[in-house]
Tab-separated table of C-alpha atoms and ligand atoms in Angstrom:
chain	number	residue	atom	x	y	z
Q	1	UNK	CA	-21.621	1.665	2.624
Q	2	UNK	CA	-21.359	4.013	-0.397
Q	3	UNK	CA	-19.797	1.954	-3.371
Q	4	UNK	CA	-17.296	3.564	-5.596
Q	5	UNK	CA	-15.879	2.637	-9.137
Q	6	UNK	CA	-13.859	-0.874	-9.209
Q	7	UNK	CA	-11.039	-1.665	-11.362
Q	8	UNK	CA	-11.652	-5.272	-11.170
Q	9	UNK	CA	-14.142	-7.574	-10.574
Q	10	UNK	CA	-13.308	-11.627	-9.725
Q	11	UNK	CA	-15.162	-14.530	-11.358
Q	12	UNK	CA	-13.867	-17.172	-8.946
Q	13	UNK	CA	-11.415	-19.657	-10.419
Q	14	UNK	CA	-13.063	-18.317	-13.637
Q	15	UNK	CA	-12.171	-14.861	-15.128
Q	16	UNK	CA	-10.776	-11.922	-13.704
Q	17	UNK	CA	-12.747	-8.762	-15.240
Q	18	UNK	CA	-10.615	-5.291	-15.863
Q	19	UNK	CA	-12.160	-2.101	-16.364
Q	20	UNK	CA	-10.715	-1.095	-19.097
Q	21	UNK	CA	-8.729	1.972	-18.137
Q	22	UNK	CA	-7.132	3.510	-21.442
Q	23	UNK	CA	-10.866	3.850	-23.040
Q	24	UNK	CA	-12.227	5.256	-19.487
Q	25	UNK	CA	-13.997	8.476	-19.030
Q	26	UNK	CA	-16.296	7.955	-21.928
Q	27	UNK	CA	-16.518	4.017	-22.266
Q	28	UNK	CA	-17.327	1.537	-19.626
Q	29	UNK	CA	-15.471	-1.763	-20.943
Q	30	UNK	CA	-14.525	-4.832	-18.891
Q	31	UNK	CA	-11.591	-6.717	-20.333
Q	32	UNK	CA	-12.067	-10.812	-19.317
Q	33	UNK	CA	-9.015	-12.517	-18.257
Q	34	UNK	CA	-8.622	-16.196	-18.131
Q	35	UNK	CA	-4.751	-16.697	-17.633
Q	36	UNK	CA	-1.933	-15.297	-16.332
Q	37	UNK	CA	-0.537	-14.376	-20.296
Q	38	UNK	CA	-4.134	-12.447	-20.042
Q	39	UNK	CA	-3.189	-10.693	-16.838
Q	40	UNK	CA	0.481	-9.775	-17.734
Q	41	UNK	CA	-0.538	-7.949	-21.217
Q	42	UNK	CA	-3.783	-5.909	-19.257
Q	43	UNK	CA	-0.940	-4.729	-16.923
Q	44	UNK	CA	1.600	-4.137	-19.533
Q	45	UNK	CA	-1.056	-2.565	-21.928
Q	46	UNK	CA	-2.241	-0.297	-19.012
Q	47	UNK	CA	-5.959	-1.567	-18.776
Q	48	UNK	CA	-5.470	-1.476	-15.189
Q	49	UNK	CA	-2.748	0.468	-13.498
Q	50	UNK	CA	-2.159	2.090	-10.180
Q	51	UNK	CA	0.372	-0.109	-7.715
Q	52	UNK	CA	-2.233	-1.792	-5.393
Q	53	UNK	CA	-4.321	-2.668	-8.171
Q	54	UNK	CA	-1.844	-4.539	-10.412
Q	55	UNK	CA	-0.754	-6.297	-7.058
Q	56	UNK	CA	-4.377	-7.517	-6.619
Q	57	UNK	CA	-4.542	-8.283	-10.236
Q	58	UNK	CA	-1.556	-10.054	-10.500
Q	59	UNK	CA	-2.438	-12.170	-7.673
Q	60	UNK	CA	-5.659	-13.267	-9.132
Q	61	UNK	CA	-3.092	-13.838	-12.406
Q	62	UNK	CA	-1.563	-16.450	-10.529
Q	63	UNK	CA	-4.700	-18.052	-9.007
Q	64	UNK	CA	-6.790	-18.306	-12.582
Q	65	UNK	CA	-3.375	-19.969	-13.822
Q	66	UNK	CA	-3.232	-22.639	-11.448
Q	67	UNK	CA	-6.624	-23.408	-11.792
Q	68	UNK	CA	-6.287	-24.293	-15.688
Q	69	UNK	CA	-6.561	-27.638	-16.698
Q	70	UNK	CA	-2.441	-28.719	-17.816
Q	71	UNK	CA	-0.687	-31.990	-17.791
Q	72	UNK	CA	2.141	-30.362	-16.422
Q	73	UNK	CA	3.891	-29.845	-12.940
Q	74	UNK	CA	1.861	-27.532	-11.218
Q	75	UNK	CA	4.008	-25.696	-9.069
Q	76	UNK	CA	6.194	-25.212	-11.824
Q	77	UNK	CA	3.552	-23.706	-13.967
Q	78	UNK	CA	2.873	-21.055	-11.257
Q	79	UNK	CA	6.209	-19.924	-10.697
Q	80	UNK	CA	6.510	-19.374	-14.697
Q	81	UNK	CA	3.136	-17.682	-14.342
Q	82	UNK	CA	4.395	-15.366	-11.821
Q	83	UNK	CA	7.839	-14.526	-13.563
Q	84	UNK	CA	5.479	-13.517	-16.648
Q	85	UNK	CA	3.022	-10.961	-14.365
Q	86	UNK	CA	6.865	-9.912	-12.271
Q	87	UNK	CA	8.209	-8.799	-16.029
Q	88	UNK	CA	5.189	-6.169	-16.535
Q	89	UNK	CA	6.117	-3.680	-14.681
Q	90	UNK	CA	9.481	-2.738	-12.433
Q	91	UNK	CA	8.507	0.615	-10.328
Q	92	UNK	CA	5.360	-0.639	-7.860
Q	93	UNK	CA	6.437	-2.942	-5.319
Q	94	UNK	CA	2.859	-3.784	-4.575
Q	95	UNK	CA	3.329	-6.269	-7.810
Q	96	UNK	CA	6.239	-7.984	-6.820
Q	97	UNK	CA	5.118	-8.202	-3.101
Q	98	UNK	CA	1.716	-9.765	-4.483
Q	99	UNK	CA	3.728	-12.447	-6.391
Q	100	UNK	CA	6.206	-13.339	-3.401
Q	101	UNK	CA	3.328	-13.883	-1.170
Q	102	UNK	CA	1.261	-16.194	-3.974
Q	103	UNK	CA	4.977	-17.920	-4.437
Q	104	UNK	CA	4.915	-18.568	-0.408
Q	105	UNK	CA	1.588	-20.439	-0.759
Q	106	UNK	CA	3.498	-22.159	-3.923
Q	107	UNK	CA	6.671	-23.069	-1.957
Q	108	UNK	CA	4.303	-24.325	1.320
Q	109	UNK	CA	2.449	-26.841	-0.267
Q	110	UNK	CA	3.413	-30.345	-1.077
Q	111	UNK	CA	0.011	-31.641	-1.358
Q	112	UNK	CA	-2.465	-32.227	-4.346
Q	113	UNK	CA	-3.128	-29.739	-7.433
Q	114	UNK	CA	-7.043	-29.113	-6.759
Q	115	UNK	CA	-5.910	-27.857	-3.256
Q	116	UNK	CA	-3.370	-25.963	-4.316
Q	117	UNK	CA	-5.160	-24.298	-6.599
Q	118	UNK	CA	-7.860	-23.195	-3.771
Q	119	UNK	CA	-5.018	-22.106	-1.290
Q	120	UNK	CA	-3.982	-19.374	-4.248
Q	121	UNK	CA	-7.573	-18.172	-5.177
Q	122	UNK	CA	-8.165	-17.388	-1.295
Q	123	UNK	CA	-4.835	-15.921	-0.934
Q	124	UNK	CA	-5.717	-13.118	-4.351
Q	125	UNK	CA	-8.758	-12.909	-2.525
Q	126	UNK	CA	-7.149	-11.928	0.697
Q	127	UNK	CA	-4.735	-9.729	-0.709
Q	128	UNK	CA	-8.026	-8.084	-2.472
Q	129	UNK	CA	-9.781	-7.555	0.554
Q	130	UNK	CA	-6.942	-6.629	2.806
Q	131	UNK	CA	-5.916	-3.753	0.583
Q	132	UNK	CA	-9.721	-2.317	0.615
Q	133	UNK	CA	-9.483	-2.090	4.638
Q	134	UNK	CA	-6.144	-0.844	4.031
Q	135	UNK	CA	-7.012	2.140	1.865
Q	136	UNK	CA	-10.237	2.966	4.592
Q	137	UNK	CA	-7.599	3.563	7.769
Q	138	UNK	CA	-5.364	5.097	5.284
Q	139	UNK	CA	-8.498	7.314	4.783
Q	140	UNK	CA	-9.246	7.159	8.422
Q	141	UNK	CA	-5.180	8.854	9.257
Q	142	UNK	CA	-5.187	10.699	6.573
Q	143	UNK	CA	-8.675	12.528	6.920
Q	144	UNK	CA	-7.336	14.287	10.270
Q	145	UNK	CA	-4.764	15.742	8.638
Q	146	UNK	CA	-7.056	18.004	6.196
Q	147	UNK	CA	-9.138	21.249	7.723
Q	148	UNK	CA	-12.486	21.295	7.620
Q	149	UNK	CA	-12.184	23.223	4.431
Q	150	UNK	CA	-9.567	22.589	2.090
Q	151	UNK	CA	-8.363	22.729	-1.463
Q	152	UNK	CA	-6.249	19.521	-1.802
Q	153	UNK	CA	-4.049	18.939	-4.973
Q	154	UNK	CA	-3.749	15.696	-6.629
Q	155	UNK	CA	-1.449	14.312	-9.156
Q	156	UNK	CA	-2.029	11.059	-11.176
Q	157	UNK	CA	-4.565	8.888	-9.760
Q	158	UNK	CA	-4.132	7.256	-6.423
Q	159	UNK	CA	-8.379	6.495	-6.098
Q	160	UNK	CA	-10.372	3.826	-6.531
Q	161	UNK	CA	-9.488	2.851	-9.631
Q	162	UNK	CA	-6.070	2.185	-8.575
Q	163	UNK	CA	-6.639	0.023	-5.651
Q	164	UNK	CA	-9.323	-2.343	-4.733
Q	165	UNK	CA	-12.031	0.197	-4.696
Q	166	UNK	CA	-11.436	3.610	-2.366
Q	167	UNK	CA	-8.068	4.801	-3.265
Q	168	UNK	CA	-5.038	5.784	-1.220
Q	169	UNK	CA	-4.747	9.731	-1.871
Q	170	UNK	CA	-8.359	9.864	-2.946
Q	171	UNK	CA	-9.240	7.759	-0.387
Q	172	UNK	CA	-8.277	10.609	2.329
Q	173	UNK	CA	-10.033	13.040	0.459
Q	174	UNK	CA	-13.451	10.552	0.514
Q	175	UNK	CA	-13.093	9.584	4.285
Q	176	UNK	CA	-12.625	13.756	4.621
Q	177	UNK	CA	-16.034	14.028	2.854
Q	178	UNK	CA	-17.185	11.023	4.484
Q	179	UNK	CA	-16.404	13.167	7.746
Q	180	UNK	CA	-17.972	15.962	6.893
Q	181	UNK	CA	-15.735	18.056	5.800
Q	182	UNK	CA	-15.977	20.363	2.655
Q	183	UNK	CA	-13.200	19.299	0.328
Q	184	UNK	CA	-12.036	20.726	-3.257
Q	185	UNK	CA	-10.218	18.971	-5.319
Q	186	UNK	CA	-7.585	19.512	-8.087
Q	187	UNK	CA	-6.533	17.423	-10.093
Q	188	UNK	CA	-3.558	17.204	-12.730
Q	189	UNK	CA	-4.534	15.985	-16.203
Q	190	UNK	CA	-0.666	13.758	-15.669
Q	191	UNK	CA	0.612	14.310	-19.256
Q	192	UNK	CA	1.556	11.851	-21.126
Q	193	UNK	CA	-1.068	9.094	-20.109
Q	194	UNK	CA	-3.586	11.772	-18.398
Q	195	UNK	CA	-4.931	9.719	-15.477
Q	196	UNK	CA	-5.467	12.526	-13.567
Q	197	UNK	CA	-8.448	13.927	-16.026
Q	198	UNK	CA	-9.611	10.299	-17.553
Q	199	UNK	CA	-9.610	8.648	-14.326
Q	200	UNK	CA	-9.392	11.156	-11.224
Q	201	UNK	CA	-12.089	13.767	-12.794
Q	202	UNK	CA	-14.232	10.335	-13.523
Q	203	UNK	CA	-13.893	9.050	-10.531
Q	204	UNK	CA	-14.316	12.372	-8.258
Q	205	UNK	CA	-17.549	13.416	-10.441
Q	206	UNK	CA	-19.083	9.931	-10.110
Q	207	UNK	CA	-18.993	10.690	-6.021
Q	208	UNK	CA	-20.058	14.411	-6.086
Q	209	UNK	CA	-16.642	15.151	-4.466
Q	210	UNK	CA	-15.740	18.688	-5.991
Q	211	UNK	CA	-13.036	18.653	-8.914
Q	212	UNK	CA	-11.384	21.116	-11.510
Q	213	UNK	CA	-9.374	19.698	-13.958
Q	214	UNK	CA	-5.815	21.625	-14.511
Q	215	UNK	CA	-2.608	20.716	-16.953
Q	216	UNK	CA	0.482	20.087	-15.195
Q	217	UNK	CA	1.802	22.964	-16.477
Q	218	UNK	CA	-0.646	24.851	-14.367
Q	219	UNK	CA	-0.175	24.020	-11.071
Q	220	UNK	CA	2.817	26.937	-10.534
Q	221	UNK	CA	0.199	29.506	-10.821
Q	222	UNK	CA	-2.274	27.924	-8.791
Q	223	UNK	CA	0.134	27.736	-5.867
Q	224	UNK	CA	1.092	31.443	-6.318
Q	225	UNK	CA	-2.098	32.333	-6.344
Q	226	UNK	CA	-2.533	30.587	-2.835
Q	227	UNK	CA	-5.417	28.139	-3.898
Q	228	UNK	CA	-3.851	24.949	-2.460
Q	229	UNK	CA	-4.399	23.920	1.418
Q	230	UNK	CA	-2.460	20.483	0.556
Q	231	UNK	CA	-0.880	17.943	-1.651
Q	232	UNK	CA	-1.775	14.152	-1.045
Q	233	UNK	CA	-0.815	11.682	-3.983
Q	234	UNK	CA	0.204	8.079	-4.079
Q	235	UNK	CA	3.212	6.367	-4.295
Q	236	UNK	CA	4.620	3.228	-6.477
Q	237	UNK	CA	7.485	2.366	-4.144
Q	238	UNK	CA	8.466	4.202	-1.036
Q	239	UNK	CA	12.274	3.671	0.429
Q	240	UNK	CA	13.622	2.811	4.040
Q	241	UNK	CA	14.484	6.740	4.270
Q	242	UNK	CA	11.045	8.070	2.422
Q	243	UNK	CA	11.843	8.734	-0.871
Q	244	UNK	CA	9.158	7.937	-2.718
Q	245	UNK	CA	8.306	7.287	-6.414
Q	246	UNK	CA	4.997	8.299	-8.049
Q	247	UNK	CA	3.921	9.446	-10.783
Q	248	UNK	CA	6.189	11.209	-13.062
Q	249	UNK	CA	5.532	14.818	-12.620
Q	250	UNK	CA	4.985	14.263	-8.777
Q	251	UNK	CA	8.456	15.938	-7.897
Q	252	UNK	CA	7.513	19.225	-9.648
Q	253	UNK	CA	4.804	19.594	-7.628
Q	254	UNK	CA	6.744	18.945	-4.318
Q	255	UNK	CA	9.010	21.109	-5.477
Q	256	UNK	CA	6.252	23.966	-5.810
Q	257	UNK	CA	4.685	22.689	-2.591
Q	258	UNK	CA	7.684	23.114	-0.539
Q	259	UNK	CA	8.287	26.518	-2.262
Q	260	UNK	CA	4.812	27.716	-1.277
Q	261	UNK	CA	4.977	26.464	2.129
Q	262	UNK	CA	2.520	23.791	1.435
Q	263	UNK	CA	2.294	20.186	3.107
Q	264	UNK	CA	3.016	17.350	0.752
Q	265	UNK	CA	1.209	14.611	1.828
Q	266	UNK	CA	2.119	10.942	0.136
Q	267	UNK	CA	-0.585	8.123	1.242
Q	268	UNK	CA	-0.193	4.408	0.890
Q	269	UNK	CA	-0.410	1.204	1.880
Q	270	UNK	CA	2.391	-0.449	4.494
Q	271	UNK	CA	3.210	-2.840	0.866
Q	272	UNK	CA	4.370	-0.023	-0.692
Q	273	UNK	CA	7.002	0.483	1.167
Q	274	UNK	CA	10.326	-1.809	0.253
Q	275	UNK	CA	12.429	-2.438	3.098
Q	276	UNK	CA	15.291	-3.364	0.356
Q	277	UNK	CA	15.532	0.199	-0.882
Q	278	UNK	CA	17.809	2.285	1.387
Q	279	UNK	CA	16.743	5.268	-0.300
Q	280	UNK	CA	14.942	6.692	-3.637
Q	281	UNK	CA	18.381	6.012	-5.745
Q	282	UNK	CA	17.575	2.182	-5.472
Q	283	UNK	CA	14.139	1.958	-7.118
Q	284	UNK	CA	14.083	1.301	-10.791
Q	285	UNK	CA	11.739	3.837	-12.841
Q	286	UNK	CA	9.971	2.330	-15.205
Q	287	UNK	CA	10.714	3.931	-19.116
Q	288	UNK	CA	7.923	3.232	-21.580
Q	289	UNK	CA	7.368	3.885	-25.037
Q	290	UNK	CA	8.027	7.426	-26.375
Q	291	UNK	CA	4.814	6.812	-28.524
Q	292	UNK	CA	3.015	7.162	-25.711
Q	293	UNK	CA	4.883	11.365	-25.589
Q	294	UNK	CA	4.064	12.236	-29.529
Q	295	UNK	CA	0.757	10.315	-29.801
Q	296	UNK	CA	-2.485	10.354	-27.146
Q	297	UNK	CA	-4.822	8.388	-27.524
Q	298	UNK	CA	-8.250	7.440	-25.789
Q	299	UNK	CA	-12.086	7.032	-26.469
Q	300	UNK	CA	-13.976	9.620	-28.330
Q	301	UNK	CA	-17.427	10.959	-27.907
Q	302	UNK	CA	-18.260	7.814	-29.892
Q	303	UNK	CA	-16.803	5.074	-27.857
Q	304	UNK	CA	-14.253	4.305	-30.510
Q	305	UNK	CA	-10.738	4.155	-29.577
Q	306	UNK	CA	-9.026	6.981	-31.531
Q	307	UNK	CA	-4.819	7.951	-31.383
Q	308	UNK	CA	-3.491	10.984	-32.764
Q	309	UNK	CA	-0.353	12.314	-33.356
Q	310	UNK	CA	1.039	16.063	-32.027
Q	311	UNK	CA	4.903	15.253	-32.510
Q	312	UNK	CA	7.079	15.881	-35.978
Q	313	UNK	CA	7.520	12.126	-36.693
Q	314	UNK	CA	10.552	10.165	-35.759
Q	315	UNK	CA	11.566	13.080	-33.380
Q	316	UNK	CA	13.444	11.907	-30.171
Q	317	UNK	CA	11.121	11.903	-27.129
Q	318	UNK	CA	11.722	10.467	-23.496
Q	319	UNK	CA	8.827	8.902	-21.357
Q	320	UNK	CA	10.343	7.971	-17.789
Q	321	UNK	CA	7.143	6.756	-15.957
Q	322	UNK	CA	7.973	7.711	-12.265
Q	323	UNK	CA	10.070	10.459	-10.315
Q	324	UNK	CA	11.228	10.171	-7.151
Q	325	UNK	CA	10.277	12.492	-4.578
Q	326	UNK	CA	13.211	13.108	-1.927
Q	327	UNK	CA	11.946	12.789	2.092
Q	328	UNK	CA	13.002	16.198	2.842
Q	329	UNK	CA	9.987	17.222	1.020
Q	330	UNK	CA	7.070	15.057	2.016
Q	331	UNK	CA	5.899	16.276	5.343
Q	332	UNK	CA	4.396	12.767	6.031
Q	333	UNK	CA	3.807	9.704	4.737
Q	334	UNK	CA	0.079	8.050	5.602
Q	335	UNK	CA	0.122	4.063	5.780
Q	336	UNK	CA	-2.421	2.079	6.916
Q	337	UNK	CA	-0.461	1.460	9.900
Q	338	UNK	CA	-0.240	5.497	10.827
Q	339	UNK	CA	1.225	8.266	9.754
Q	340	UNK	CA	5.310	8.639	9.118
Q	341	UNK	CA	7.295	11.681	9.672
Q	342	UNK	CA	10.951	12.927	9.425
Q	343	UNK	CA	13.310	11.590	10.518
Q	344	UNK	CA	11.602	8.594	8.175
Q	345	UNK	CA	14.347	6.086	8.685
Q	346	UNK	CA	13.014	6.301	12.208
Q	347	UNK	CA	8.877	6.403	11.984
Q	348	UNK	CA	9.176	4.266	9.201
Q	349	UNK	CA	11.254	1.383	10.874
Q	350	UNK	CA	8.594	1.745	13.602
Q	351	UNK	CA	5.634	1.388	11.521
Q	352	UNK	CA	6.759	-1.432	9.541
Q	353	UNK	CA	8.020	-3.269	13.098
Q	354	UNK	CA	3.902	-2.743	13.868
Q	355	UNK	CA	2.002	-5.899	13.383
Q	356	UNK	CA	-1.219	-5.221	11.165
Q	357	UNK	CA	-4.242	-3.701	13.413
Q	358	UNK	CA	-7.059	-5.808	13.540
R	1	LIG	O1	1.495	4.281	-14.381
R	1	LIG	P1	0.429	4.138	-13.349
R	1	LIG	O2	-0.883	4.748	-13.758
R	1	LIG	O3	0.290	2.707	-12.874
R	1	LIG	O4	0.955	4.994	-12.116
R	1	LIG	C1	0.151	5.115	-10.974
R	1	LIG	C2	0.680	6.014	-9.926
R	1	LIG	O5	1.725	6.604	-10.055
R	1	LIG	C3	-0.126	6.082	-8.652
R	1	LIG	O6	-0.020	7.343	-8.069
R	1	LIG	C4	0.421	5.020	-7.672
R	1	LIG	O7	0.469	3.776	-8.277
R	1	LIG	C5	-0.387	4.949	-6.431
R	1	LIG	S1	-1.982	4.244	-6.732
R	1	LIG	C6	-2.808	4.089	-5.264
């Protein structure tokens, strides 16, 4: 099979390697990680992002921890590890669904250290690998969706780089491809931390899949002008009714989408749904720093990392993370375990009342 970028790359019971996402399109730089502190500031710090993908790191957080050499009580180490990695971030459920299954293997086992210690490395490693079959049959459902020529707008970047190596959004788009089918791709720069032209142009031009490069701002124009066949994106947490957050800036463009008369496709994994949330209202939106609004930075022609400044200094500036996108305007929702439509309290009881297919 064809192999795409990887965020991460796992040294067993060694290192986990990060590509290093705030320096990416112009540096290739693997950060190595050799505890869970490690972990928790690559998430915090952004050097990988994207909800499946700081699940899967997370998990291997957990694992390299318990495999460190401490006098200490194990299990109690773990659980302190995984309180660290559950602070990082607050909007992807992924995350803190990746912890609560390491902490079952935790709570489950009475026996010696060295075996626990295994136990959690092969769980990371099946939460790895079960998230890369996941995003190929969300590529699989999602792929029938598109015609067999379409111009398909993306915000953010659901790909490869966010996952464990195929993507969620930009995974339907490669299975498409994969299928035959002759796909165009647009893709948001994502103001204010531009993952939709550092890491979705990257990733899109590394596979030959077609891709123009627009500002947010743009994508109004676009639609009047009739150049959009879809909308598929990702999502951080999705609620019991289908409100789902993604990427700030997402809810302009299903706002536009519905407008034009568009379908708004959001695709991701059954884990990214949270059962707990009875609707968008209940999912906390990350806020980060408003440094990240008046400065940009990333890597230059040179390699070196470079930040400048476009704001008056000390002016007030806001930086929530994630929107929420109501149900009413997602026409479905693509899991792994099939596709959701209205009325979503409905389809997506039934999907998550599905055991996983084998
Ligand atoms: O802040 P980020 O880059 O972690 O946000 C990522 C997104 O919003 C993605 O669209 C989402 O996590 C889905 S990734 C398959």
């Amino acid at each position: 099979m064809h192999s795409h970028v990887k965020p991460l790359e796992w040294k067993a019971g060694e290192a986990l390697l990060l590509l290093d996402q705030r320096i990416l399109p112009h540096q290739e730089v693997w950060v190595t990680c050799r505890n869970a502190q490690d972990v928790a500031t690559a998430i915090r710090d952004m050097v990988v992002r994207g909800a499946p993908a700081i699940g899967v790191s997370a998990a291997f957080g957990v694992a390299l921890e318990s495999s460190l050499p401490s006098a200490g009580d194990l299990h109690s180490r773990v659980r302190t590890a995984a309180e660290l990695l559950r602070s990082t971030r607050p909007t992807a459920v992924n995350l803190h669904w990746a912890l609560d299954r390491m902490l079952r293997v935790v709570d489950s086992h009475a026996g010696e250290s060295a075996a626990l210690s295994k136990k959690l490395a092969a769980e990371a490693e099946a939460i790895h690998a079960e998230d890369l079959a996941a995003n190929h049959r969300i590529g699989q459902y999602g792929a029938e969706l598109l015609s067999q020529r379409a111009t398909v707008l993306t915000h953010c970047n659901a790909g490869a780089l966010a996952t464990s190596g195929y993507g969620t959004a930009l995974g339907v788009i490669r299975a498409a491809c994969e299928a035959g089918k002759t796909i165009s791709v647009f893709a948001d720069e994502t103001r204010p931390f531009l993952q939709g032209s550092r890491l979705t142009a990257w990733e899109l031009q590394k596979d030959g899949i077609d891709v123009t490069l627009i500002t947010d701002s743009m994508a109004g124009h676009f639609f009047q002008k009739k150049q959009f066949d879809a909308v598929i994106v990702g999502a951080d947490r999705i609620a019991r009714n289908g409100d789902a957050a993604n990427k700030i800036g997402t809810y302009t463009v299903a706002v536009l989408a519905h407008t034009h008369g568009i379908p708004f496709y959001v695709a991701a994994p059954i884990t990214t749904i949270d059962a707990a949330c009875a609707s968008g209202a209940d999912i906390p939106i990350e806020e980060r720093s408003s440094g990240e609004v008046t400065h940009a930075s990333g890597s230059g022609e040179d390699g070196q990392l470079h930040t400048i400044s476009f704001a008056p200094a000390g002016v007030e500036a806001r930086h929530p993370a994630f929107d929420v996108t109501p149900a009413s305007l997602i026409t479905a929702i693509i899991t792994d375990r099939g596709v959701a439509r209205a009325p979503y309290d409905e389809s997506i009881a039934a999907l998550l009342a599905t055991s996983e297919p084998r």
